[in-house]
CSV table of C-alpha atoms in Angstrom, one decimal:
chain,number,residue,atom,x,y,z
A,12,UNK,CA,0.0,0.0,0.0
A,13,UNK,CA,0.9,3.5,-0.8
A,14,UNK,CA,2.6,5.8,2.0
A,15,UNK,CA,1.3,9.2,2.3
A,16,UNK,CA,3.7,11.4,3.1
A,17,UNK,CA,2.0,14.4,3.5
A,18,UNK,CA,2.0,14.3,6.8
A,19,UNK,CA,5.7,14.4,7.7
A,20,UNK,CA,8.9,16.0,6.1
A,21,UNK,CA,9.0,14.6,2.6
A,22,UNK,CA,12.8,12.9,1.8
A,23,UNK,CA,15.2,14.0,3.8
A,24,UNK,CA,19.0,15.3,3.3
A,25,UNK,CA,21.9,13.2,3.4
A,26,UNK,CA,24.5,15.7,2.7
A,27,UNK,CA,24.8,19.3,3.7
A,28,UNK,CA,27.4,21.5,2.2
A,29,UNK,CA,28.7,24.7,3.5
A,30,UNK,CA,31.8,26.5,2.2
A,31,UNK,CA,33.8,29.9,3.9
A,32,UNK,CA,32.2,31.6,1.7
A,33,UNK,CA,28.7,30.3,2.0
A,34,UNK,CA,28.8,31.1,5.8
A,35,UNK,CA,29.9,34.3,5.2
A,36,UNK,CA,27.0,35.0,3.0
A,37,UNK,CA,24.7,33.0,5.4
A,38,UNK,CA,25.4,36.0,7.8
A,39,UNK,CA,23.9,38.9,5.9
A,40,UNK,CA,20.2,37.5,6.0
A,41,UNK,CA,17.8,39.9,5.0
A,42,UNK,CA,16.1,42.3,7.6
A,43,UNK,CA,12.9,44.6,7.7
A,44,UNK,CA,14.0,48.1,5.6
A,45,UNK,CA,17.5,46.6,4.7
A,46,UNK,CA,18.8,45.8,1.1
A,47,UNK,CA,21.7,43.0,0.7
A,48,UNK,CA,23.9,43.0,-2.4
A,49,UNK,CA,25.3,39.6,-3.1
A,50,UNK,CA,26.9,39.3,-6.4
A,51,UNK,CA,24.7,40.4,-9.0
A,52,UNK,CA,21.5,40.4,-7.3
A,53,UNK,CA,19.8,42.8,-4.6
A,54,UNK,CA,17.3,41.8,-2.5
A,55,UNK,CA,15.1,44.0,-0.5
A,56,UNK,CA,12.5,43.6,2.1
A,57,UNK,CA,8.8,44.5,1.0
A,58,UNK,CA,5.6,45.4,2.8
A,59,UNK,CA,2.5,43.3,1.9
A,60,UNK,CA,-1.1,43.7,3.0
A,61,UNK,CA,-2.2,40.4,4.7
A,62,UNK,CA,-2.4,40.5,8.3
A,63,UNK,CA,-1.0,37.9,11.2
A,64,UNK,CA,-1.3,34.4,11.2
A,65,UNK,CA,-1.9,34.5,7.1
A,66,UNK,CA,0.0,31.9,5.4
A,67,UNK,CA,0.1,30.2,2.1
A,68,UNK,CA,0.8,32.7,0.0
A,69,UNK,CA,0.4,32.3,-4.1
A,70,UNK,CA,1.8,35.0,-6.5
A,71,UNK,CA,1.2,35.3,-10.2
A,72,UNK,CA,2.3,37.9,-12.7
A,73,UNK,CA,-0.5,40.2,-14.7
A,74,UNK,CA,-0.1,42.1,-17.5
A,75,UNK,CA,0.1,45.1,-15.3
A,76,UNK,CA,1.7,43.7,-12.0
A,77,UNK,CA,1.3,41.1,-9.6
A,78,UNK,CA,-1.3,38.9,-7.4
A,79,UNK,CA,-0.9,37.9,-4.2
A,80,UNK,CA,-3.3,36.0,-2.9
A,81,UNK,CA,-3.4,34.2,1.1
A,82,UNK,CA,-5.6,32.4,3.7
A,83,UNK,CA,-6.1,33.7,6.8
A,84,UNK,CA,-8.6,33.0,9.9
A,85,UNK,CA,-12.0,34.3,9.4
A,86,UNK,CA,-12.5,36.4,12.3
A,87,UNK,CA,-15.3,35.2,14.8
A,88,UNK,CA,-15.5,32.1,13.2
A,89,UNK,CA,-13.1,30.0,15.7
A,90,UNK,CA,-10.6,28.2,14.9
A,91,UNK,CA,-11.9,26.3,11.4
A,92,UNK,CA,-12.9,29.6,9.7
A,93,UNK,CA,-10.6,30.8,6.5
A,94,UNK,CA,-11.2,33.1,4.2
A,95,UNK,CA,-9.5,34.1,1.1
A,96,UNK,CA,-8.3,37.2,0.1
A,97,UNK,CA,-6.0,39.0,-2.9
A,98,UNK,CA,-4.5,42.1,-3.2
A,99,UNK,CA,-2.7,44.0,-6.4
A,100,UNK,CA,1.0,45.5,-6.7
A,101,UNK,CA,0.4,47.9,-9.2
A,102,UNK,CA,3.3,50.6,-9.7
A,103,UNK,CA,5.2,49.7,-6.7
A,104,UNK,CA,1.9,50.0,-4.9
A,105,UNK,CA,-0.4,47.5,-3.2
A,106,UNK,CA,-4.4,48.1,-3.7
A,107,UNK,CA,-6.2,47.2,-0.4
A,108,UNK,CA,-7.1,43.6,0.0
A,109,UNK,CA,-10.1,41.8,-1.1
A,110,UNK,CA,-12.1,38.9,0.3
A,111,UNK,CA,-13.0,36.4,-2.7
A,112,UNK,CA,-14.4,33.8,-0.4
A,113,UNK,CA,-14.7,32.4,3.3
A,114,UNK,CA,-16.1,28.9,5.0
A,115,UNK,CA,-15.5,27.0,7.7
A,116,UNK,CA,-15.3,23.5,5.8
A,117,UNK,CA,-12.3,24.2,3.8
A,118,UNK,CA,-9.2,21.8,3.3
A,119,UNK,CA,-6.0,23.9,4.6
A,120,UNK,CA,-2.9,22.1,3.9
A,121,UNK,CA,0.8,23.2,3.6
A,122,UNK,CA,1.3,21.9,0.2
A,123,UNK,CA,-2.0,22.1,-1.4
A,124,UNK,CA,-3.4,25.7,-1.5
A,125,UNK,CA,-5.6,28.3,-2.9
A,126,UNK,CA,-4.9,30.7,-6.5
A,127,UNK,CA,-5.6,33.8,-8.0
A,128,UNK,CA,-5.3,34.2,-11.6
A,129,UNK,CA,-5.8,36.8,-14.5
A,130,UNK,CA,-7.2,34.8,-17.6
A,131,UNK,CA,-6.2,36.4,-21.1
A,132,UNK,CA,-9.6,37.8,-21.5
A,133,UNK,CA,-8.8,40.2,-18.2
A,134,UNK,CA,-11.6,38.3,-15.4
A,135,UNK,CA,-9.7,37.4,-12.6
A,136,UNK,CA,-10.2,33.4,-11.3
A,137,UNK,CA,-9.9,32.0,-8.0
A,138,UNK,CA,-9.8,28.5,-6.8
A,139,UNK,CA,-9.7,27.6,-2.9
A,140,UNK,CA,-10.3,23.6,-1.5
A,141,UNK,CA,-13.4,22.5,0.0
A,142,UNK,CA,-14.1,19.3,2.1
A,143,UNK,CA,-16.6,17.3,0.7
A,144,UNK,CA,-17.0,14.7,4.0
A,145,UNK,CA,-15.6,13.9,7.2
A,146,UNK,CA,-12.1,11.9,5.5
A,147,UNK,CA,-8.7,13.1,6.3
A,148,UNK,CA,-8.0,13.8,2.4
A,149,UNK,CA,-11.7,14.0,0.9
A,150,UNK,CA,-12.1,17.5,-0.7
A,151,UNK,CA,-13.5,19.3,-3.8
A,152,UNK,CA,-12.0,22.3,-6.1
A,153,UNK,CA,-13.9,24.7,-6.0
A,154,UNK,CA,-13.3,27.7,-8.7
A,155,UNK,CA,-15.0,31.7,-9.2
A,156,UNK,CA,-14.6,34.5,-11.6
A,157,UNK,CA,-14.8,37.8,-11.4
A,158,UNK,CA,-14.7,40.9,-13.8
A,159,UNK,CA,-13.6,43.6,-11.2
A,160,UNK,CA,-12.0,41.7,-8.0
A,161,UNK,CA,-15.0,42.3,-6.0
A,162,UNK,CA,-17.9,40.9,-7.4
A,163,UNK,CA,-17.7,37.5,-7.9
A,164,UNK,CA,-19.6,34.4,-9.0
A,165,UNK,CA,-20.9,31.4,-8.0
A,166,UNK,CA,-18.7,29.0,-6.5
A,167,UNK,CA,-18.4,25.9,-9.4
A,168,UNK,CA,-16.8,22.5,-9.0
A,169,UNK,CA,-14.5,21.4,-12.3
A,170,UNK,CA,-15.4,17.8,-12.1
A,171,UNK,CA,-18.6,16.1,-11.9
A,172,UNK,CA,-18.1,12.7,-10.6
A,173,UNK,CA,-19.2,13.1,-6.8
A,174,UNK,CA,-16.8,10.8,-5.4
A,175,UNK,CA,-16.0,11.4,-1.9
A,176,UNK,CA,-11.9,11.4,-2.7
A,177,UNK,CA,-8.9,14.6,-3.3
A,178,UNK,CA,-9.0,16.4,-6.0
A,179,UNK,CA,-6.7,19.8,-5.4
A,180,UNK,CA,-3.3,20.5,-6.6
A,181,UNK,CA,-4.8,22.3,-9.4
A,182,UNK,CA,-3.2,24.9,-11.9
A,183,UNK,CA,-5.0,27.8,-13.7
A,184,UNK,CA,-4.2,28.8,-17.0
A,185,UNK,CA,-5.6,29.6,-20.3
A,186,UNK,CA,-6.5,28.2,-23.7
A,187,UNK,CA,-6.8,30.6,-25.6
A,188,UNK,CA,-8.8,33.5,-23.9
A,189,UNK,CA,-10.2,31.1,-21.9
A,190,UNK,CA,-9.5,30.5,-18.5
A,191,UNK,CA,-9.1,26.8,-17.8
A,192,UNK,CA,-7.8,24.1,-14.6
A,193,UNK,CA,-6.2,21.2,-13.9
A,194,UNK,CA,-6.1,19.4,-11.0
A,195,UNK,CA,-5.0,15.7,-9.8
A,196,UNK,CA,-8.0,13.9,-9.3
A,197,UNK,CA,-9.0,11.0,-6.9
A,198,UNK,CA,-11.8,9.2,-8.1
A,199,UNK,CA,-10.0,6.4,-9.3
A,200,UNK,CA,-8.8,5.7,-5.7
A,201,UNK,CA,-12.2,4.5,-3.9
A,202,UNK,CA,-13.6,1.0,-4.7
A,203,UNK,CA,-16.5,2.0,-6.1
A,204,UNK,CA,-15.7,4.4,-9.4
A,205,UNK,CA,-17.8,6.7,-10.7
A,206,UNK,CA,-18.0,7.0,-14.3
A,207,UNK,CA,-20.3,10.0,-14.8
A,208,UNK,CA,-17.4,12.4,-15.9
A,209,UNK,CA,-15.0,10.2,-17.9
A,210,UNK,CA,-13.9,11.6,-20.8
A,211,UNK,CA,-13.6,8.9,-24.0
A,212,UNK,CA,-11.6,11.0,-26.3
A,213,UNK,CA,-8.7,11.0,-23.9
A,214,UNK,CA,-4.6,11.1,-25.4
A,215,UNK,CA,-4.1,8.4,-22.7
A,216,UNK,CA,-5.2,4.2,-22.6
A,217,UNK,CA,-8.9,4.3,-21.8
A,218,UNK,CA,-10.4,1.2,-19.7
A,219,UNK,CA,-7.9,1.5,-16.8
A,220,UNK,CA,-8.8,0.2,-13.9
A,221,UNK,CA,-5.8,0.6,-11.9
A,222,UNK,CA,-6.6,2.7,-8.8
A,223,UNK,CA,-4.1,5.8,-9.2
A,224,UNK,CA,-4.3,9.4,-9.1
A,225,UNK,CA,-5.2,10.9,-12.4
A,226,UNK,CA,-4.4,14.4,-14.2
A,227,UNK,CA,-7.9,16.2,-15.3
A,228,UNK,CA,-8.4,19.5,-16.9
A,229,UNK,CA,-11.7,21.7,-17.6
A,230,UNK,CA,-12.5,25.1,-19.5
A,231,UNK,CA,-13.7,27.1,-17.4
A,232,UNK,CA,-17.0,28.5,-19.6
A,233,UNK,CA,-20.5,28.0,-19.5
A,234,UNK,CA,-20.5,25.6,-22.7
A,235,UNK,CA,-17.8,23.0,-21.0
A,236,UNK,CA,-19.9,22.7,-17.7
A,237,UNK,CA,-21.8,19.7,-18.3
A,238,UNK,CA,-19.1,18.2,-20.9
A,239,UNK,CA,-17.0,15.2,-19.2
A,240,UNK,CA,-13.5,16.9,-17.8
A,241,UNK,CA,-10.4,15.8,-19.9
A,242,UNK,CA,-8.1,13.1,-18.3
A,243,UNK,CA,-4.4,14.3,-19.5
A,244,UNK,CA,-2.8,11.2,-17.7
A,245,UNK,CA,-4.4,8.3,-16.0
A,246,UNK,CA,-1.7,7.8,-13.4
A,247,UNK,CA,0.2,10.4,-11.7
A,248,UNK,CA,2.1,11.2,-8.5
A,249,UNK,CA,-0.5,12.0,-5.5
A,250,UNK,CA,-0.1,14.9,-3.7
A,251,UNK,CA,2.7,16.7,-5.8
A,252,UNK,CA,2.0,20.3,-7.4
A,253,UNK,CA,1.1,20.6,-11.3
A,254,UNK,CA,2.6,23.9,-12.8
A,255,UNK,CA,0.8,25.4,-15.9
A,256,UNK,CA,2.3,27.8,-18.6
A,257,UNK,CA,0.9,29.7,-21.3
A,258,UNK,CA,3.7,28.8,-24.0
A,259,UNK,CA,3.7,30.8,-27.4
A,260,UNK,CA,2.4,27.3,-29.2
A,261,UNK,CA,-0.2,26.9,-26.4
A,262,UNK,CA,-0.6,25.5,-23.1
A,263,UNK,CA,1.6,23.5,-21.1
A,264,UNK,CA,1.3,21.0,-18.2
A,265,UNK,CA,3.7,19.9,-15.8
A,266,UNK,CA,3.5,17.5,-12.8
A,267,UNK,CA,5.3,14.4,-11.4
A,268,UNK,CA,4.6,11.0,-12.7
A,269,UNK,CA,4.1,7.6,-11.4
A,270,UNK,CA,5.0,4.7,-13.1
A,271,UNK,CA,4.0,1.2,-12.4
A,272,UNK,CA,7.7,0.3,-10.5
A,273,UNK,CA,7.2,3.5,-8.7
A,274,UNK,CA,9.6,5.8,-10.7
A,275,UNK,CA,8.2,9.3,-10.3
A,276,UNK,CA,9.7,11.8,-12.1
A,277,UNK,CA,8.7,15.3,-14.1
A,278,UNK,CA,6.0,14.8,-17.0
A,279,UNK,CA,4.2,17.4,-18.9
A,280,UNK,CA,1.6,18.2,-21.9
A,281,UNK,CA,1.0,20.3,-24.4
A,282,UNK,CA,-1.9,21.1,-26.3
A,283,UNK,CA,-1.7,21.9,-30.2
A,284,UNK,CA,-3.8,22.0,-33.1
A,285,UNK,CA,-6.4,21.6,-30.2
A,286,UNK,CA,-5.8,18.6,-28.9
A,287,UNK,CA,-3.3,17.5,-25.8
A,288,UNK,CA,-0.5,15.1,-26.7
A,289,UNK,CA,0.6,12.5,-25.1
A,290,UNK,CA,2.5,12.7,-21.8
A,291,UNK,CA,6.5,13.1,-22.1
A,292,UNK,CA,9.3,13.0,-19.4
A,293,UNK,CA,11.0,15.9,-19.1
A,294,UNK,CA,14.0,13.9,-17.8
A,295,UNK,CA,14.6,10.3,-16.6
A,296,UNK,CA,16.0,11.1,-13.4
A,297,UNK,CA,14.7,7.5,-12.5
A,298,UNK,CA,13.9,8.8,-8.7
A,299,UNK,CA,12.1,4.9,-7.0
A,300,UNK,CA,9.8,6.2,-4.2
A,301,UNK,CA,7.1,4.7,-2.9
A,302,UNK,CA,5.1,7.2,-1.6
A,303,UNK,CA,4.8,10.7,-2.7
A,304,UNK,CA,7.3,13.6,-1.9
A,305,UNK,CA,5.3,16.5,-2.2
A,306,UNK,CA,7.5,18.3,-3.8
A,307,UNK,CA,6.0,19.3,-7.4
A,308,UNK,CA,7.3,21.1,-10.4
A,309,UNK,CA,7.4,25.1,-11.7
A,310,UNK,CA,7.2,26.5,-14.9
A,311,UNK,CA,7.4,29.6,-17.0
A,312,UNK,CA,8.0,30.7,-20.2
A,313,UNK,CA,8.8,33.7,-22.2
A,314,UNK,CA,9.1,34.5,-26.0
A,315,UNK,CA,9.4,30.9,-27.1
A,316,UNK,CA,11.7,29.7,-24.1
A,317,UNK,CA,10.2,27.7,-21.5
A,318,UNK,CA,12.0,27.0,-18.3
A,319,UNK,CA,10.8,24.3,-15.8
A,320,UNK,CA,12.7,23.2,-12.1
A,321,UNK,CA,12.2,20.4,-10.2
A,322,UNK,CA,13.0,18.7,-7.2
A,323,UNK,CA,14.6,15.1,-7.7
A,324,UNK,CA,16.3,12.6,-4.9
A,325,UNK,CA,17.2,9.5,-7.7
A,326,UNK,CA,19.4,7.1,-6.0
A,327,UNK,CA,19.0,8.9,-2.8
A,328,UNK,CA,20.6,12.0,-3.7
A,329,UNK,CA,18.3,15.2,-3.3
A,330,UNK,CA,18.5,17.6,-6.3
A,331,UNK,CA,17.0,20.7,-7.8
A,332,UNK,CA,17.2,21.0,-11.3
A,333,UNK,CA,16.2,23.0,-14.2
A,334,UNK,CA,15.7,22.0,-18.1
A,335,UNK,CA,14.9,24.5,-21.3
A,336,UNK,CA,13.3,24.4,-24.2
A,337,UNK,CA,12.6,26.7,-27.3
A,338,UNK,CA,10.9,23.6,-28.9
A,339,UNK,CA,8.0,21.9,-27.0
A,340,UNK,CA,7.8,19.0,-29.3
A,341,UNK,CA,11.2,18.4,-29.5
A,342,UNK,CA,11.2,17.9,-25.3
A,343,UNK,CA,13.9,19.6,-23.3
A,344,UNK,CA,17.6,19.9,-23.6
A,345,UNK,CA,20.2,17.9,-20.8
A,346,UNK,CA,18.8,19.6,-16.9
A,347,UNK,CA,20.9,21.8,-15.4
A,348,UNK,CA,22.0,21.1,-11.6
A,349,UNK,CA,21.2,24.1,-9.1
A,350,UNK,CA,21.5,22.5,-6.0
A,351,UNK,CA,22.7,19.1,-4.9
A,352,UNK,CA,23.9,20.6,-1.2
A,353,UNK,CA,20.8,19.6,1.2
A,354,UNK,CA,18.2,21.1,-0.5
A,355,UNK,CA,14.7,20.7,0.4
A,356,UNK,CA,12.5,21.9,-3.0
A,357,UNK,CA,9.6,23.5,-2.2
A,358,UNK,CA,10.6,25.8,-5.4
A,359,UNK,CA,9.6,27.9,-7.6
A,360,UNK,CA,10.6,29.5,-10.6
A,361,UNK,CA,10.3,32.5,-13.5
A,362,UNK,CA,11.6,34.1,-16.3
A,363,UNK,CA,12.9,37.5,-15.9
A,364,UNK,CA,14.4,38.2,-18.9
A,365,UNK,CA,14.9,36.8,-23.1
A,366,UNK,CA,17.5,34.3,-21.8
A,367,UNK,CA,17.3,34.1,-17.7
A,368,UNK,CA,15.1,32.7,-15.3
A,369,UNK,CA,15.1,33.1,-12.0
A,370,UNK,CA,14.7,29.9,-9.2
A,371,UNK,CA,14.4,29.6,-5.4
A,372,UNK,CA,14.4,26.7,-3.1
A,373,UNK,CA,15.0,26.1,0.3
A,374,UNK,CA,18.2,24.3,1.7
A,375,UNK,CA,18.5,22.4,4.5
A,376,UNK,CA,20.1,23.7,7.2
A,377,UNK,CA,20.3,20.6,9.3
A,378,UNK,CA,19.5,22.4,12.7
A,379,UNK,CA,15.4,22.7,11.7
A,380,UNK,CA,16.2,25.9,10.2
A,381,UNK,CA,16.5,26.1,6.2
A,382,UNK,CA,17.8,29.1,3.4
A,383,UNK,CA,15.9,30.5,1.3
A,384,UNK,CA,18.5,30.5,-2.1
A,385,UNK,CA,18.1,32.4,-5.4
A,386,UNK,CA,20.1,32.1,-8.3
A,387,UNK,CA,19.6,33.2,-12.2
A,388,UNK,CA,19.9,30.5,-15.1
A,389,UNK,CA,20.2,30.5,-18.7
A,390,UNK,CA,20.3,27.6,-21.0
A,391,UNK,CA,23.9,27.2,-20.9
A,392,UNK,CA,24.0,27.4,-17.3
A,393,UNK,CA,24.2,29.7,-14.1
A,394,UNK,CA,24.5,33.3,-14.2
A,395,UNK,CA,26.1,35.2,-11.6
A,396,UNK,CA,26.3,33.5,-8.0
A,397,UNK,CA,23.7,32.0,-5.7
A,398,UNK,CA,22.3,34.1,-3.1
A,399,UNK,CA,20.8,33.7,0.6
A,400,UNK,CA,17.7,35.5,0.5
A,401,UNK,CA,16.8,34.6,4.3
A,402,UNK,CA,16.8,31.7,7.0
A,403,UNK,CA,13.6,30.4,7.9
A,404,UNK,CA,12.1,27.2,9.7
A,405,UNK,CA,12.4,23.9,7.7
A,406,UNK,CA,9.1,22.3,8.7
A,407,UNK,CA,6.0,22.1,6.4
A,408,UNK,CA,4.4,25.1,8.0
A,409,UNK,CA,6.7,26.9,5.9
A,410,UNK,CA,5.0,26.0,2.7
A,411,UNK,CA,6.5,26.5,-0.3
A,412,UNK,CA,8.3,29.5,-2.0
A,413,UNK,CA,6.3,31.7,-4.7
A,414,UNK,CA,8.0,34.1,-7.5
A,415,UNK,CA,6.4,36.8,-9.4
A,416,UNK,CA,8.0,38.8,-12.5
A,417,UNK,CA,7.7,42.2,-11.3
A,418,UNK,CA,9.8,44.1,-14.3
A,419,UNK,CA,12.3,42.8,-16.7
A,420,UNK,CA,14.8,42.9,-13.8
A,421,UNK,CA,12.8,42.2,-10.8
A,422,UNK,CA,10.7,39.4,-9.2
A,423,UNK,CA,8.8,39.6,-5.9
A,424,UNK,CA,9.6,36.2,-3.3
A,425,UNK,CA,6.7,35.8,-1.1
A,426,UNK,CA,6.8,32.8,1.7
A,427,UNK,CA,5.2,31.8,5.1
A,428,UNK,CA,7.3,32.9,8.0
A,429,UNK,CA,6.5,30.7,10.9
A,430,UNK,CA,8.6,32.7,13.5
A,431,UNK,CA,7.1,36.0,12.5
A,432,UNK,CA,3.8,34.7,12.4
A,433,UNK,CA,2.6,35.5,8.4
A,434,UNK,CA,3.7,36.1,5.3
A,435,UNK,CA,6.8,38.0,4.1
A,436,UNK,CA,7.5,39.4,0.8
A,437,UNK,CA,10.7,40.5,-0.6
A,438,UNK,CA,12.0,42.1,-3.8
A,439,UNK,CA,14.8,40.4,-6.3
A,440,UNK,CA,16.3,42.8,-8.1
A,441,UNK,CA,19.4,41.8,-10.6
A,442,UNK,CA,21.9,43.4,-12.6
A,443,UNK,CA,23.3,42.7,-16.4
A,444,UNK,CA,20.9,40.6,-17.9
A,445,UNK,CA,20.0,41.0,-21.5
């Protein structure tokens, strides 16, 4: 039977690495109103609108700024009360926060958490998790849309089959002008399957009976509601994140795979000439685990180049990596190691210019603690040196990492800082890129 790792520390480090120099760095950690030049980046602390005890943060770049969207406790409502909320950096400016949506039977989990998302068509859309009985992992996606950020609509559910199993992890992007999800879906794992939203078209071997976790996806417009959701792979990774990117030649779907011998590595889709192709590796790490790490993929892409990192620990060796392509057919060229210290994943990663991309992760730091690290890559490899962004606690409470491109030099870092009791946002600036 398949562990569940969820619920502890995912794999842990074997190895941890520190040079001179390192510790030296290590020592200039970033502090509220300072800036810290390492190298060629500068990092700066930054101001941000949610209040204590708000955690898992989400970012995602607009075609004017950036979204940051939280949880936090819905006051008056005790202790399972959450509500959802946003807020805009516009012109080095935050608009005041708004509330999307609040409950008191939502699924909060370190790993799997809420978005906020502009479509190409301008509507925002948001997607929290809501528990659909009284099991441990037994909740729904639930998805709105708004024209304005303060009206919004009525809470819809992207799949149809009723079963009382996960479905989160999802991913909003667009086909099209559309806005669209996918999510990893758990219908498969109960005895009793329900067959009322299988999709027969699918790129994948239909008639499966095997009880794994499958990828589905949905546009999200009144026509596709009562169609069957699209199953993109019929037997994926658990509880690991899916990444989404809006490539020039259409959408494309990342996530961590799950082979029959228990080989889990990075897979993705694409859709062209409107239909999804078949799923490919990115690489053959060849990481055997027998439950799931939760510890997904990131994307992004930019003019024609798409970037995606991941976190690997094949043959017992934990790993971040990172892999290019101009040419989505064509799959990605030989990954590029960032970190085989102690690193933890928990990553993310963007492009910030033509030929960079930005990508942090957290290293181990072997006394509970962990670094957050930032370092710019292009295709041929790392540019400039790696820098310590700030030291935080290693546990799951910390979440994961989130990037947003704030210029053509500049991302915003936000995170869950369990010591200070919220979430902390910081700005990457760097130097010389073309």
């Amino acid at each position: 039977m398949m562990t569940d790792l969820r619920v502890s520390n995912s794999v842990q480090p074997t190895r941890l690495l520190f040079t001179p120099l390192f510790v030296l760095i290590a020592t200039a950690m970033l502090g509220a109103g300072c800036s810290e030049r390492t190298a060629d980046m500068t990092i700066t602390s930054l101001d941000n609108p949610s209040r204590d005890r708000a955690r898992l943060p989400h970012l995602k770049t607009t075609e004017t700024g950036v979204l940051l969207s939280w949880v936090e406790p819905m006051p008056g409502q005790g202790k399972n009360g959450y509500q959802l909320r946003f807020a805009s950096y516009l012109a080095g400016q935050w608009s005041a926060p708004n509330t999307i949506s609040n409950g008191n039977d939502w699924f909060i989990n370190w790993a799997d958490f809420p978005s906020v998302y502009e479509s190409r068509s301008g509507n925002l859309v948001a997607h929290w998790l809501q528990r659909s009985s009284g099991g441990t992992y037994s909740y729904d996606v639930r998805t709105v849309q708004s024209a304005d950020g303060t009206h919004w609509s009525a809470p819809y559910t992207p799949h149809l089959d009723g079963t009382k199993t996960e479905h989160g992890f999802a991913s909003i992007f667009s086909v099209g002008t559309t806005p669209a999800i996918v999510w990893l879906d758990g219908r498969r794992t109960q005895s009793a399957d329900i067959h009322a939203d299988q999709h027969h078209a699918s790129p994948v071997e239909n008639g499966n009976t095997d009880s794994a976790m499958t990828l589905r996806m949905r546009v999200l417009d009144e026509s596709s509601a009562s169609r069957p959701s699209i199953l993109l792979d019929d037997r994926v990774c658990d509880c690991c994140q899916t990444a989404a990117v809006n490539a020039s030649g259409g959408p494309v779907i990342f996530y961590r795979n799950r082979t029959i011998k228990e080989i889990r590595d990075i897979s993705y889709v694409h859709f062209s000439n409107e239909k999804w192709s078949q799923p490919a590796v990115v690489h053959h790490d060849g990481w055997e685990i027998s439950g799931c790490p939760v510890n997904g993929p990131q994307a992004d892409a930019m003019n024609g180049l798409i970037a995606v990192a991941w976190f690997t620990a094949a043959g017992g060796r934990p790993a971040v990596k990172l892999a290019f392509t101009r040419h989505i057919e064509d799959g990605f060229d030989a990954p590029l190691m960032v970190s085989e210290a102690a690193p933890l994943g928990r990553l993310d990663i963007i492009r910030l210019s033509m030929h960079t991309a930005l990508v942090a992760w957290l290293e181990d730091d072997s006394d509970g603690m962990a670094t957050i690290r930032a370092a710019l890559y292009g295709p041929a490899g790392q540019v400039g040196t790696t820098s310590i962004v700030a030291r935080i606690r290693g546990e799951r409470a910390s979440g994961f990492l989130q990037l947003a491109r704030v210029g053509p030099d500049s991302a915003m870092l936000a995170y869950t800082d369990v010591e200070n009791g919220g979430i902390s946002t910081a700005m990457l600036s760097a130097t010389g890129l073309n």
